[in-house]
XYZ file of C-alpha atoms in Angstrom:
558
model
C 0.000 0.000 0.000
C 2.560 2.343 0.788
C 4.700 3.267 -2.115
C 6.210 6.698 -0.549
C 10.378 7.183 -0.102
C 10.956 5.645 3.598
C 11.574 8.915 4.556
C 8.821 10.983 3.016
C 7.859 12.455 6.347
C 11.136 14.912 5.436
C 12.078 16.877 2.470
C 13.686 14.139 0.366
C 14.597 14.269 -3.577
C 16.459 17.336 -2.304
C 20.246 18.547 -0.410
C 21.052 21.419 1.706
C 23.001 24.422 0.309
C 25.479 25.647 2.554
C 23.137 28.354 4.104
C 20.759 25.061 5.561
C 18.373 25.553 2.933
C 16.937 22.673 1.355
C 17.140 22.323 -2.687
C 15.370 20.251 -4.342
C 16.694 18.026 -7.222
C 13.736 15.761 -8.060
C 12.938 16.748 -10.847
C 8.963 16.259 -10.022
C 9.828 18.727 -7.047
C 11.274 21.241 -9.337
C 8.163 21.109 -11.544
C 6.044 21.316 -8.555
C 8.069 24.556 -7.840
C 7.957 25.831 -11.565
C 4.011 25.643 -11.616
C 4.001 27.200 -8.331
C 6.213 30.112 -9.825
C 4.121 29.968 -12.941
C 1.087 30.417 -11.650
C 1.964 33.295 -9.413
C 3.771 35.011 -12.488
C -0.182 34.217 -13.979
C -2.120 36.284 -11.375
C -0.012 39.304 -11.508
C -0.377 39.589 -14.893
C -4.214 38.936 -15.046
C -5.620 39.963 -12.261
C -7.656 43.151 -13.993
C -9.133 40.525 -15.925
C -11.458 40.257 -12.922
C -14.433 42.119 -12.499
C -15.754 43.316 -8.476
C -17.689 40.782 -7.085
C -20.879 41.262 -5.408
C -19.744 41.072 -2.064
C -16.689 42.729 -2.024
C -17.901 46.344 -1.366
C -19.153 45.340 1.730
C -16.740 42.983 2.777
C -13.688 45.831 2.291
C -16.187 48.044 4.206
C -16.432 45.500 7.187
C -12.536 45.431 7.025
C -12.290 48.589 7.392
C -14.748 48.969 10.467
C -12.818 45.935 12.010
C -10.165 48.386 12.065
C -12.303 51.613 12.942
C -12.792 49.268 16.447
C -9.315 48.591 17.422
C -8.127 51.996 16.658
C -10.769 53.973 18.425
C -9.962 51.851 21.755
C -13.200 49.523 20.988
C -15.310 52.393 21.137
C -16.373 52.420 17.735
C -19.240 49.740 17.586
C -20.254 50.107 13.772
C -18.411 46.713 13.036
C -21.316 44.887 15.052
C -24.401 46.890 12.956
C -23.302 45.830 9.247
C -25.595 43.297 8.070
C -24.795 39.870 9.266
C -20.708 40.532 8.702
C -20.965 40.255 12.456
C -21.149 36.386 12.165
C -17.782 35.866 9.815
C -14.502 36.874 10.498
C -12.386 39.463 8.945
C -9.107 38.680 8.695
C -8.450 38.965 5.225
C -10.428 42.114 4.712
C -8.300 43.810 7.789
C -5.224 42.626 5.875
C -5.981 43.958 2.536
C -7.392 47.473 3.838
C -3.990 47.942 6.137
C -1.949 46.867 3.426
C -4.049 49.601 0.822
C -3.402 52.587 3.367
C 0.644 51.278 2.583
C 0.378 50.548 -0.699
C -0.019 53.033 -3.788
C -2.070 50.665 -5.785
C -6.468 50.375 -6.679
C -7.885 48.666 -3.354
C -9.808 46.365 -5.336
C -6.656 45.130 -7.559
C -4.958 44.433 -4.216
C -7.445 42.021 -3.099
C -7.676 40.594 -5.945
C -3.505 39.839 -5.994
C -3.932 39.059 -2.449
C -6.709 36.550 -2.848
C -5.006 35.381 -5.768
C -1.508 34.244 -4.224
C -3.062 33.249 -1.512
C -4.828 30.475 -3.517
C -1.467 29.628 -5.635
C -0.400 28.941 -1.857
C -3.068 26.709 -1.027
C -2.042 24.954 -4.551
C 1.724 24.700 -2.653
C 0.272 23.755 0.078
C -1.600 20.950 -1.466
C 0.982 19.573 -3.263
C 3.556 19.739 0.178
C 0.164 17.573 1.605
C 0.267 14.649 -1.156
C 4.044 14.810 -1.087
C 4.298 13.815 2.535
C 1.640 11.155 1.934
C 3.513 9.895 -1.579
C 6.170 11.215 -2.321
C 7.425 14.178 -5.000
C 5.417 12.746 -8.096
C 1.952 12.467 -5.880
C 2.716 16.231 -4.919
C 3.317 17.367 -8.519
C 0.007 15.341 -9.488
C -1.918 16.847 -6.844
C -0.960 20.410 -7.621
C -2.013 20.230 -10.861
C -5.250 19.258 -10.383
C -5.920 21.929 -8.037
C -4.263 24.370 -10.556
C -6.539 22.841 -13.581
C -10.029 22.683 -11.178
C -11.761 25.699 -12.232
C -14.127 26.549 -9.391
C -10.132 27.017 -7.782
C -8.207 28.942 -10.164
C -11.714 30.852 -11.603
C -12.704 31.875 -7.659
C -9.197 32.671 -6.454
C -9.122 35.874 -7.309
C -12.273 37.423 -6.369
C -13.668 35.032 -3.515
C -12.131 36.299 -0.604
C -13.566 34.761 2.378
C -13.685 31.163 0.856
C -10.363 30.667 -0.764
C -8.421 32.008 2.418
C -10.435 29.689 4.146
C -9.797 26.872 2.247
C -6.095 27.415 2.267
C -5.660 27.915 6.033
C -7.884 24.504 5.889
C -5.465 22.489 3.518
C -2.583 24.206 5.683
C -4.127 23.133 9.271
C -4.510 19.224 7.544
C -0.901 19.345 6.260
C 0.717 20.471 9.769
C -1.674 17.142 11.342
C -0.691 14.815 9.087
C 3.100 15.789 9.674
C 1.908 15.820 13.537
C 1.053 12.296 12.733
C 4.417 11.051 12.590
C 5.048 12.079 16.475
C 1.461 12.694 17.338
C 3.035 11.825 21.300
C 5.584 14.652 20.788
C 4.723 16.831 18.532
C 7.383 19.799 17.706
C 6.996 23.373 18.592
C 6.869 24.711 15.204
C 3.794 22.284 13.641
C 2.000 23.135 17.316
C 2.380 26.873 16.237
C 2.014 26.177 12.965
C -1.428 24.596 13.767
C -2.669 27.374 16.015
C -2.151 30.220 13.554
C -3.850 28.123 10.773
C -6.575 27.248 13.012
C -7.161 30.668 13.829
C -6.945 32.385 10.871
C -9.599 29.927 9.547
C -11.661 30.562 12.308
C -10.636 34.238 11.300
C -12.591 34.148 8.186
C -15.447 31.404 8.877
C -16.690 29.952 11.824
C -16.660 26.867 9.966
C -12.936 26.236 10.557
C -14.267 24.197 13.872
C -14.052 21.945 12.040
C -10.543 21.337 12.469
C -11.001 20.319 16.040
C -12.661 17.375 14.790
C -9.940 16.610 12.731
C -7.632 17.133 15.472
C -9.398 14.615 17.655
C -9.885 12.394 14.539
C -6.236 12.302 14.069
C -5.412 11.975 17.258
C -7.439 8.652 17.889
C -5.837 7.327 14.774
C -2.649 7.937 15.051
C -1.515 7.604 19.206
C -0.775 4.210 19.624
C -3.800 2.358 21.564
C -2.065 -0.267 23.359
C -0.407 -0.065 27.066
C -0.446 3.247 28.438
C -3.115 4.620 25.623
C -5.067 7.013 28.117
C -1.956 8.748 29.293
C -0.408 8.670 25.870
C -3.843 10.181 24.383
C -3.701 12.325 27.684
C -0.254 14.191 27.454
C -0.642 14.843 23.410
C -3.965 16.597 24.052
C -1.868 18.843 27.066
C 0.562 19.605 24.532
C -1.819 20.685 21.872
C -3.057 23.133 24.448
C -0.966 26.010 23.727
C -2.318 25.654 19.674
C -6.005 26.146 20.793
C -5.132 28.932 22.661
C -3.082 30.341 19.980
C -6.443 30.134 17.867
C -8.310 31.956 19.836
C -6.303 34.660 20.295
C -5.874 35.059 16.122
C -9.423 34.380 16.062
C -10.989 37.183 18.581
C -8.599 39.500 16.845
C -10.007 39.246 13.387
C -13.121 38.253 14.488
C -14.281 40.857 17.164
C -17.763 39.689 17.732
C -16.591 36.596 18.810
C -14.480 38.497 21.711
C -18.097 39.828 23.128
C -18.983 36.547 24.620
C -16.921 32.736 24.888
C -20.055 31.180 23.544
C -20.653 33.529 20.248
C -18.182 31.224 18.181
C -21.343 28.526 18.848
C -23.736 31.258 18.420
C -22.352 32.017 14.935
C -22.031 27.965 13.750
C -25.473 27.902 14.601
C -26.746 31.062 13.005
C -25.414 29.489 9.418
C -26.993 26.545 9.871
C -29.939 28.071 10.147
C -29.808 31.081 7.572
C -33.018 31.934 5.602
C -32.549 34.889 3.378
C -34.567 35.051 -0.153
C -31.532 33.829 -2.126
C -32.600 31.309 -4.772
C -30.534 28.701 -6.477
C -30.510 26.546 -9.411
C -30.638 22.636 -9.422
C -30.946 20.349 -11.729
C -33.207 23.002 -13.658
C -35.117 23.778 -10.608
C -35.358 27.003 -8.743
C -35.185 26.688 -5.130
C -34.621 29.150 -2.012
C -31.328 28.281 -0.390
C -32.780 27.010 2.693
C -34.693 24.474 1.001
C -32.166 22.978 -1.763
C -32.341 19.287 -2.216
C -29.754 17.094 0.145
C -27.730 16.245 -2.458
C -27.517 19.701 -3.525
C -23.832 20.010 -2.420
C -22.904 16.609 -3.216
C -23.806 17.289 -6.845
C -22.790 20.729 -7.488
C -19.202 19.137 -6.568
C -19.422 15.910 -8.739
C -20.346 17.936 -11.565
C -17.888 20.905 -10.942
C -14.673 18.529 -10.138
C -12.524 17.242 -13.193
C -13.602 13.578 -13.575
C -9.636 12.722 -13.675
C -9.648 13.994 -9.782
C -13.032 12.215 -8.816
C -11.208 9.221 -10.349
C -7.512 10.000 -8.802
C -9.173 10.592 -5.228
C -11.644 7.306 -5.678
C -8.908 5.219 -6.108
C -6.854 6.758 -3.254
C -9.493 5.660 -1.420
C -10.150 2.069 -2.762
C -6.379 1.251 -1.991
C -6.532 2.689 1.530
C -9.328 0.435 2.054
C -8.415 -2.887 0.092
C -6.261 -4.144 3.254
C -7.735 -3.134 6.684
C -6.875 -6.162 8.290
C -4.314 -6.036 10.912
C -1.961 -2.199 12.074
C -2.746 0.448 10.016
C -0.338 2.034 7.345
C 0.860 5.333 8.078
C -0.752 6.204 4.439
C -3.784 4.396 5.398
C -4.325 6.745 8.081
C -3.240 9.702 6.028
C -6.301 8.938 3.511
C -8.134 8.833 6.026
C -7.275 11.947 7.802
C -8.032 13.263 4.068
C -10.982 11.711 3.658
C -12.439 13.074 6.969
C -12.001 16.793 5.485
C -13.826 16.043 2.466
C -16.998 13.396 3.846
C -17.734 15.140 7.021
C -18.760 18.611 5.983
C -20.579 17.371 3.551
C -22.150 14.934 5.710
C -23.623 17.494 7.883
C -24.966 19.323 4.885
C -26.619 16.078 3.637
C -27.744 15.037 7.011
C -28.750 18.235 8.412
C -29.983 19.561 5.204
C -28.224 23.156 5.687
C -28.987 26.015 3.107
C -27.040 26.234 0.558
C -26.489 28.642 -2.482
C -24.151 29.723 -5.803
C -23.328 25.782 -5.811
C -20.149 24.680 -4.408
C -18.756 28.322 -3.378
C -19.018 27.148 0.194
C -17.583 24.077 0.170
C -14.677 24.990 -2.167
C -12.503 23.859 1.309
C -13.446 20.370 0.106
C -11.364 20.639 -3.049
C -7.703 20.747 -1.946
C -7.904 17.361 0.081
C -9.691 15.889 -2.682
C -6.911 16.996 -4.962
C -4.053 15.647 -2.369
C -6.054 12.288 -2.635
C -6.255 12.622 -6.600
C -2.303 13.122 -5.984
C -1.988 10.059 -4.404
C -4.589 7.842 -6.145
C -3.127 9.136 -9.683
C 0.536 8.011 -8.181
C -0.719 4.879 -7.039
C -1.567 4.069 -10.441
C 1.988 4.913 -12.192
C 3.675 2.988 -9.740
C 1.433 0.039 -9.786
C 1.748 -0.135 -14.182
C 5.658 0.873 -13.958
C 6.269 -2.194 -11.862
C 4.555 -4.052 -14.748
C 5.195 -2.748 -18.042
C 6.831 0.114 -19.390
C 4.055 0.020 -22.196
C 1.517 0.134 -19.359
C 3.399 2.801 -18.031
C 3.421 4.745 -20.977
C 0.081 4.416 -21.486
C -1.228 5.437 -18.172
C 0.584 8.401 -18.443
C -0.479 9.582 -21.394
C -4.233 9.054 -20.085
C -3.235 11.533 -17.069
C -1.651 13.871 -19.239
C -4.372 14.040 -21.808
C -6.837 14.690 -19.052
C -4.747 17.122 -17.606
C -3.880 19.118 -21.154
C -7.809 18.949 -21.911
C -8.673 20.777 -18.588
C -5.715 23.175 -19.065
C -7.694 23.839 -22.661
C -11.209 24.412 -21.068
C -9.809 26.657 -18.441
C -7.554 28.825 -21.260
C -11.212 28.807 -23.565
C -13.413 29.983 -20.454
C -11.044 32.859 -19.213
C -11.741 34.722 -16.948
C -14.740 32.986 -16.560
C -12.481 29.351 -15.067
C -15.144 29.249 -12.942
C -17.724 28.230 -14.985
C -16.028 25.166 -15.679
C -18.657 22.294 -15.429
C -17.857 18.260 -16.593
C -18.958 15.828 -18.804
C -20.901 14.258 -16.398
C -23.353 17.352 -17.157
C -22.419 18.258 -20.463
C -20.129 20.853 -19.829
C -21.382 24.175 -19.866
C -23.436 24.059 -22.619
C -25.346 20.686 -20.215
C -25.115 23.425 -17.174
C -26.744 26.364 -19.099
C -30.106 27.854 -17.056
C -29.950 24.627 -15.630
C -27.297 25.315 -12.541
C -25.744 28.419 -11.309
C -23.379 29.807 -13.691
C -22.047 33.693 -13.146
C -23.728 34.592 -9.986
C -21.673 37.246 -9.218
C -21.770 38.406 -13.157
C -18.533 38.756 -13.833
C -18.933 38.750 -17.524
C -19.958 42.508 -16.585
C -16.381 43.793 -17.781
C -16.570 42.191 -20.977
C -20.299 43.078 -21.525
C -19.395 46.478 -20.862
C -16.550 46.797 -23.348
C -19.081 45.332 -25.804
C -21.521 48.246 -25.255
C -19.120 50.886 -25.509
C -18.052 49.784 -28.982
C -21.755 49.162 -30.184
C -22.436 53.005 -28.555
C -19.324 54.315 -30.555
C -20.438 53.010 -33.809
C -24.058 54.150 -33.811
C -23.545 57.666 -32.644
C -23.789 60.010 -35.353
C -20.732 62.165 -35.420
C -21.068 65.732 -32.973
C -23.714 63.993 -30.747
C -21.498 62.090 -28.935
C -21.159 64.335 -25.913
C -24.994 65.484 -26.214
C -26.003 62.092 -24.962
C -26.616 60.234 -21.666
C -27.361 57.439 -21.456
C -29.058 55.331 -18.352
C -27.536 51.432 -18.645
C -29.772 48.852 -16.140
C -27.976 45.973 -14.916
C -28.213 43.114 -12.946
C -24.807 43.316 -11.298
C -22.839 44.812 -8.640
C -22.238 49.483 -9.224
C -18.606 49.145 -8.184
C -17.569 46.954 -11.211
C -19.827 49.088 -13.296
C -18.102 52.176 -12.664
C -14.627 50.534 -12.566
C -15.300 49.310 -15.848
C -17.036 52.328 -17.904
C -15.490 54.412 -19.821
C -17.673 56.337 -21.988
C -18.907 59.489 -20.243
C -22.313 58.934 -21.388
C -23.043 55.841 -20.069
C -24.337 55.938 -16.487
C -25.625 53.312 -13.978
C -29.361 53.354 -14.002
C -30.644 56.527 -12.832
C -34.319 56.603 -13.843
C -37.079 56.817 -11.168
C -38.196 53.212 -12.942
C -35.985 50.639 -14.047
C -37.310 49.795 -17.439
C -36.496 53.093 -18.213
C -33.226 52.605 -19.105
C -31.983 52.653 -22.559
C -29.329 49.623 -22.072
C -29.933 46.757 -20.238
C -26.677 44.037 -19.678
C -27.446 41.251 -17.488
C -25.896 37.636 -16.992
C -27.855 34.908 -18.070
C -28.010 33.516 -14.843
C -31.573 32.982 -13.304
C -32.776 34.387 -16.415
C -31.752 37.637 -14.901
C -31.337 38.915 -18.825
C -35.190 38.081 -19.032
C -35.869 40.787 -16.872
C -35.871 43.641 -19.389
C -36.613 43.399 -23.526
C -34.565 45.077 -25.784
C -32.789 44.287 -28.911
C -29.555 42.158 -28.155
C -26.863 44.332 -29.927
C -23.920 41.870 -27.959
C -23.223 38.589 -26.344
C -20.580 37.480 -24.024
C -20.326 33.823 -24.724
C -18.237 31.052 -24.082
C -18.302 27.396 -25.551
C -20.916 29.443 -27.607
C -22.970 29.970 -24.361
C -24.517 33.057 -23.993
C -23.514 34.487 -20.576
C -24.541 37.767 -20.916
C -26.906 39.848 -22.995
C -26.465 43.589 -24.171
C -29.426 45.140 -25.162
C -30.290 48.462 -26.824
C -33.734 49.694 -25.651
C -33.591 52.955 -27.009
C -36.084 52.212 -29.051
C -38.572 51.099 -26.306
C -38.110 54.243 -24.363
C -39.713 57.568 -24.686
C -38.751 60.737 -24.111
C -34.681 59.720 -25.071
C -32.403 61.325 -22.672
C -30.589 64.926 -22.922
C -27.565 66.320 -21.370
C -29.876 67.887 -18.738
C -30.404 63.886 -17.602
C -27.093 64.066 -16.594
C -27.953 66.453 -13.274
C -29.638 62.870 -12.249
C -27.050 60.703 -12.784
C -24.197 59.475 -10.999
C -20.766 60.404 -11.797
C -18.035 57.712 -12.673
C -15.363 57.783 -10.318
């Protein structure tokens, strides 16, 4: 079962330089470090491809009240009166508006460089997680399906609660399963290690109690149960101490409603799991409010979402970790397992307790970096297995894995910036997802539909009226990316008393949103040849066509 180096638990394929630093000559673990360099190299250079998301506004805003708190000597209570912000923590938004009042760059393209690197480090982090389980191949393996999983690389740079999450996640599992190895003794660096990853996920989401489970989870797995167990289960739990308490400090810190009371933390798992706002959600070609989705909502949305090459990587992770449970336990059975936990239990409860749910898998996206470290391994499992066979068997399970990697390299290059539309062939792709599940909730097409009006507005102005016009443009997206976007002086966000006023209309196709308003389609964002997003001139439709004096009612484009 085990086919990792006998001393995977340590950097191996590597030697120290003469400074102590370890260099790696593996060649997997230099590709592993390539992609890593790669993709960072990516984000810089694409981040403005990115339009606002919906909840960013607020979320910088609650960032910068987090900070309005501390700095007024807790006197300033605003933080606690924004919405429900209350009930999440704030750690990346307090990082990203301290490091704007430093840095001489757009707010919103720092979070967006932020949130992106911080995702090519969960990708790193990943791939250090499958190479302790397997070994330097496994890690390369793993990282690239992370890299090539589209709800990743598509959300990373505009999902800013749920992809630091996830990555403090992935980062709390790797420093466990490296605890495994002296789970009786554990070393001072993994025990800080774990308290500042368990904190800053409990930082972001109250969801990262989860990792206690996992703690006790490992724990029970991996302490030897024979003579002595209670005292040996007893002292690593005392020694673990100082990493809970670590938490909580990092925790109440970016999470100031949770300093109010010790029981809030509980207060605030339980006021998720029991959210009923008028969201609605497509499933399956059904419209349902989030707090009455179908159980195997979640489930779904992340069979159809995942790469089928991962499903079939982590499955057979799995299937070997379970083909021989007879007798002691391999140290890579019990990191599968440990693995396996982080995936099936969350979703569990969501089955089980039937939690609302909403925009798919964006809340579970801390399932998909464990189920890429067990794609890692599975994927491994199966080179090794064929290369102690046949070379021709070799050869030709490799070239499976790369063609299924190269193919979802090609879908995510086609679908840019939109990677996070990417949907399977167990649904058809997007063309099988279309009005069927959620596509671009947060309509980040907006950008592109944007650019597409201002080109149509150029080309039917008649000469010397350009500047005589303005021009009221309806949407069905967030003002922020509108007005980061536009460039055209004439075109303003909606500003008439009714909506269907408006002589442009640009809305995503999602939940028929560009069914709310008719109008001739003069442009289409598309991908795959999907329509994602509709412009449409209504200039026609509306009386009474606007005048420079309309622009006294508008609102100016910052």
């Amino acid at each position: 079962m085990d086919d990792r180096p006998p001393n995977a638990a340590v950097p191996s394929g590597g030697r120290l330089h003469a400074s102590g630093r370890w260099l790696p000559t593996d060649a997997f673990d230099r590709a592993t470090l390539a992609l890593v360099a790669a993709l960072a190299v990516a984000v810089l250079y694409t981040f403005r491809d990115y339009a606002v998301s919906n909840d960013e506004v607020v979320q910088h805003r609650y960032g910068q009240l987090i900070l309005d708190y501390y700095l007024s000597g807790l006197r300033d209570r605003d933080v606690f009166n924004l919405d429900n912000l209350y009930l999440y923590g704030g750690l990346f938004d307090v990082v990203a508006v301290a490091l704007g009042r430093l840095l001489p760059i757009d707010v919103f393209d720092l979070r967006h460089i932020l949130c992106a690197l911080i995702g090519v480090g969960g990708i790193a982090a990943t791939a250090a997680t499958a190479r302790l389980v397997a070994g330097p191949r496994a890690g390369l393996l793993a990282a690239l399906s992370l890299a090539l999983c589209g709800p990743w690389y598509g959300a990373m740079f505009n999902h800013t609660k749920d992809i630091p999450f996830a990555v403090a996640m992935i980062g709390a599992t790797l420093v466990l399963i490296r605890m495994g190895r002296r789970m009786s003794s554990p070393s001072r660096s993994d025990i800080l290690a774990l308290g500042l990853l368990t904190g800053a996920a409990l930082g972001l989401r109250v969801l990262g109690l989860l990792i206690l489970v996992q703690v006790g989870f490992a724990m029970a797995l991996y302490l030897p149960w024979s003579e002595g167990a209670r005292r040996h289960s007893a002292a690593a739990a005392a020694r673990l101490l100082p990493a809970l308490g670590l938490a909580y400090l990092v925790m109440i810190v970016a999470w100031p409603w949770s300093a109010l009371s010790p029981m809030n933390p509980i207060r605030g798992l339980l006021a998720f799991s029991d959210f009923d706002y008028p969201i609605r959600t497509l499933f399956a070609g059904q419209v349902y409010e989030m707090g009455d989705v179908p159980r195997a909502y979640v489930p779904v949305y992340i069979l159809i979402r995942t790469s089928p090459l991962t499903l079939a990587g982590a499955t057979l992770a799995v299937a070997a970790a379970m083909a021989n449970l007879r007798g002691k336990l391999l140290e890579q059975q019990k990191d599968v397992a440990v693995l396996s936990l982080a995936i099936a239990f969350p979703v569990a409860c969501q089955v089980v307790f039937r939690g609302p749910a909403f925009t798919g898998m964006r809340h579970f996206l801390f399932v998909i970096p464990p189920l890429a470290v067990l794609a890692g391994v599975g994927l491994n499992k199966v080179l090794a297995m064929t290369g102690s066979r046949s070379r021709v068997m070799a050869a030709c399970c490799a070239a499976v894995i790369g063609t299924g990697l190269t193919w979802d390299a090609s879908v995510l290059y086609r679908l840019h910036p939109y990677e996070n539309l990417y949907y399977n062939s167990l649904v058809g792709g997007l063309a099988g997802a279309f009005r069927r599940y959620d596509l671009d909730y947060w309509f980040n097409s907006m950008p592109e539909a944007i650019h597409r009006l201002e080109a149509y507005v150029r080309t039917t102005t008649p000469k010397g009226l350009e500047s005589a016009k303005v021009y009221s443009v309806a949407t069905c997206g967030d003002r922020k990316s509108f007005e980061r976007t536009v460039t055209l002086p004439q075109l303003h966000w909606d500003f008439k008393p009714e909506w269907n006023q408006s002589e442009f209309f640009i809305a995503p196709t999602h939940m028929n949103c560009d069914q709310d308003l008719d109008g001739k389609i003069v442009a289409t964002v598309e991908r795959f040849g999907v329509p994602l997003a509709y412009v449409k001139d209504r200039r026609s439709m509306v009386q009474n066509a606007p005048t420079q004096a309309a622009e006294s009612r508008s609102v100016p484009v910052n």
